[in-house]
Coordinates of C-alpha atoms in Angstrom, one line a residue:
M1 CA -9.1 -65.1 -37.9
N2 CA -8.2 -65.8 -34.5
I3 CA -9.6 -63.0 -32.2
E4 CA -7.2 -63.8 -29.2
Y5 CA -4.2 -63.7 -31.5
Q6 CA -5.5 -60.4 -32.9
I7 CA -6.1 -59.0 -29.5
N8 CA -2.7 -59.8 -28.3
R9 CA -1.1 -58.7 -31.5
N10 CA -2.7 -55.1 -31.1
K11 CA -2.6 -55.0 -27.5
K12 CA 0.1 -52.3 -27.7
I13 CA -2.4 -49.9 -29.5
I14 CA -4.4 -49.7 -26.1
F15 CA -1.3 -48.9 -24.0
S16 CA -0.1 -46.2 -26.6
L17 CA -3.5 -44.6 -26.2
L18 CA -3.3 -44.7 -22.4
R19 CA 0.2 -43.3 -22.3
K20 CA -1.0 -40.6 -25.0
Y21 CA -3.6 -39.3 -22.8
N22 CA -1.4 -39.8 -19.4
I23 CA -4.1 -41.9 -17.9
R24 CA -2.4 -43.0 -14.7
Y25 CA -5.5 -43.6 -12.5
D26 CA -8.1 -46.3 -13.4
T27 CA -5.7 -47.5 -16.1
D28 CA -7.0 -51.4 -15.8
E29 CA -10.5 -50.1 -16.2
Y30 CA -9.6 -48.1 -19.3
A31 CA -7.6 -51.0 -20.6
Q32 CA -10.5 -53.5 -19.9
L33 CA -13.0 -51.1 -21.8
L34 CA -10.7 -50.7 -24.7
T35 CA -10.0 -54.4 -24.9
I36 CA -13.6 -55.2 -25.1
K37 CA -14.2 -52.4 -27.8
M38 CA -11.1 -53.9 -29.6
W39 CA -12.7 -57.3 -29.6
N40 CA -15.9 -55.9 -31.1
L41 CA -13.9 -54.0 -33.7
I42 CA -12.0 -57.2 -34.6
R43 CA -15.2 -59.0 -35.2
Q44 CA -16.6 -56.1 -37.3
F45 CA -13.3 -55.6 -39.3
D46 CA -13.7 -55.9 -43.3
M47 CA -10.6 -56.4 -45.4
S48 CA -12.5 -55.2 -48.2
I49 CA -13.3 -51.8 -46.8
H50 CA -10.2 -51.2 -44.7
D51 CA -6.4 -51.8 -45.8
S52 CA -4.8 -51.9 -42.2
M53 CA -6.3 -53.5 -39.2
S54 CA -4.0 -51.9 -36.9
R55 CA -4.6 -48.4 -38.1
Y56 CA -8.4 -49.0 -38.1
L57 CA -8.2 -50.3 -34.7
F58 CA -6.0 -47.2 -33.4
Q59 CA -8.5 -44.7 -34.9
R60 CA -11.8 -46.3 -33.7
L61 CA -10.3 -47.0 -30.0
H62 CA -8.9 -43.3 -30.0
F63 CA -12.4 -42.0 -30.8
Y64 CA -13.9 -44.6 -28.1
L65 CA -11.6 -43.3 -25.4
I66 CA -12.6 -39.7 -26.4
D67 CA -16.2 -40.6 -26.1
I68 CA -15.4 -42.3 -22.9
F69 CA -13.8 -39.0 -21.5
R70 CA -16.9 -36.9 -22.7
K71 CA -19.5 -39.0 -20.9
K72 CA -17.3 -39.1 -17.6
S73 CA -17.0 -35.2 -17.9
R74 CA -20.8 -35.0 -18.2
Q75 CA -21.3 -37.2 -15.2
L76 CA -19.1 -35.0 -13.1
K77 CA -21.2 -32.6 -11.2
T78 CA -19.1 -29.5 -10.4
C79 CA -20.1 -27.5 -7.5
T80 CA -18.2 -24.3 -6.9
L81 CA -18.8 -21.4 -4.4
E82 CA -20.0 -19.3 -7.1
T83 CA -22.6 -21.6 -8.5
T84 CA -23.8 -22.6 -4.7
L85 CA -24.1 -18.9 -4.1
N86 CA -26.3 -18.3 -7.0
D87 CA -28.7 -20.9 -6.1
T88 CA -31.9 -19.1 -4.8
E89 CA -32.2 -21.3 -1.8
V90 CA -29.2 -19.9 -0.4
Y91 CA -30.7 -16.4 0.2
H92 CA -33.7 -17.9 2.1
K93 CA -31.4 -19.9 4.4
I94 CA -28.6 -17.5 5.3
S95 CA -28.6 -13.5 5.6
H96 CA -26.8 -11.6 3.0
H97 CA -24.6 -9.9 5.7
S98 CA -23.3 -13.0 7.4
L99 CA -22.5 -15.1 4.4
P100 CA -19.4 -13.2 3.5
L101 CA -18.0 -13.2 7.1
I102 CA -18.5 -17.0 7.3
M103 CA -16.8 -17.5 4.1
R104 CA -13.9 -15.3 5.1
D105 CA -13.4 -17.2 8.2
Y106 CA -13.3 -20.6 6.2
F107 CA -11.1 -19.0 3.6
H108 CA -8.4 -18.4 6.4
L109 CA -8.3 -22.1 7.2
L110 CA -6.5 -22.5 3.8
N111 CA -2.9 -22.0 3.7
E112 CA -1.4 -19.7 0.9
Q113 CA -0.9 -22.4 -1.8
E114 CA -4.4 -23.8 -1.2
R115 CA -6.0 -20.1 -1.5
L116 CA -4.1 -19.9 -4.8
W117 CA -5.3 -23.2 -6.0
L118 CA -9.0 -22.4 -5.0
N119 CA -8.8 -18.8 -6.6
L120 CA -7.4 -20.2 -10.0
K121 CA -10.0 -23.2 -9.9
L122 CA -12.7 -20.6 -9.3
Y123 CA -11.4 -18.5 -12.2
G124 CA -12.0 -21.5 -14.5
Y125 CA -8.6 -22.8 -14.9
K126 CA -8.2 -26.5 -15.5
Q127 CA -6.0 -28.8 -13.4
F128 CA -3.2 -29.1 -15.7
E129 CA -3.0 -25.2 -16.3
I130 CA -3.1 -24.7 -12.5
Q131 CA -0.1 -27.1 -12.4
K132 CA 1.9 -25.0 -14.8
L133 CA 1.0 -21.7 -13.3
M134 CA 1.9 -22.7 -9.9
N135 CA 4.9 -24.7 -11.2
K136 CA 4.0 -27.9 -9.0
S137 CA 3.6 -31.6 -9.9
A138 CA 0.0 -33.1 -10.6
T139 CA 0.3 -34.8 -7.2
T140 CA 0.8 -31.7 -5.4
I141 CA -2.0 -29.9 -7.0
R142 CA -4.4 -32.9 -6.3
K143 CA -3.2 -32.8 -2.7
Y144 CA -4.2 -29.1 -2.7
Q145 CA -7.6 -29.8 -4.0
N146 CA -8.3 -32.6 -1.5
C147 CA -7.3 -30.3 1.5
V148 CA -9.4 -27.4 0.1
R149 CA -12.5 -29.7 -0.3
R150 CA -11.9 -31.2 3.2
K151 CA -11.6 -27.9 4.8
L152 CA -14.2 -26.3 3.1
E153 CA -16.7 -29.0 3.5
P154 CA -18.7 -27.6 6.8
L155 CA -19.1 -24.3 4.6
R156 CA -21.1 -26.3 2.0
Y157 CA -23.5 -27.5 4.7
I158 CA -23.7 -23.9 6.2
I159 CA -24.5 -22.5 2.7
Q160 CA -27.2 -25.1 2.0
G161 CA -28.8 -24.6 5.5
D162 CA -27.9 -28.1 6.8
L163 CA -26.1 -26.8 10.2
N164 CA -26.3 -30.5 11.8
H165 CA -23.3 -31.6 9.2
A166 CA -21.5 -28.4 9.9

């Protein structure tokens, strides 16, 4: 069995999975990872156990892609205002009375849409849910996210007690 021929023949499986999960960023990276996995799966394929190679590849690549998503989500360190405030070091660096005033000042730097995005995010909504609630495109939601992070970056340093960066 020629592996290159099988990879080219079943390449559409990779792109159907990328479309299924609406992967638009890092598509080349995902396609490369899935192609490498496909190469390994083709080498391991046994006709006596599985009746269809394409079904076998689709199922295994599908599970592999889900595993990649899970690993990436575990690696992402999420830092919200609430988790930062609950950190015990915060209370030693900033007095309880001045922190709400500082936060309110920074909150006013945000426009109405950015404040709405931040509130929804802090309440635990996912990006696609925020997108539906705000009736905005994914690109617009990412723009709000980037603007909020950029505008609130000095606040993070203030909370952590590193006033040199603020």
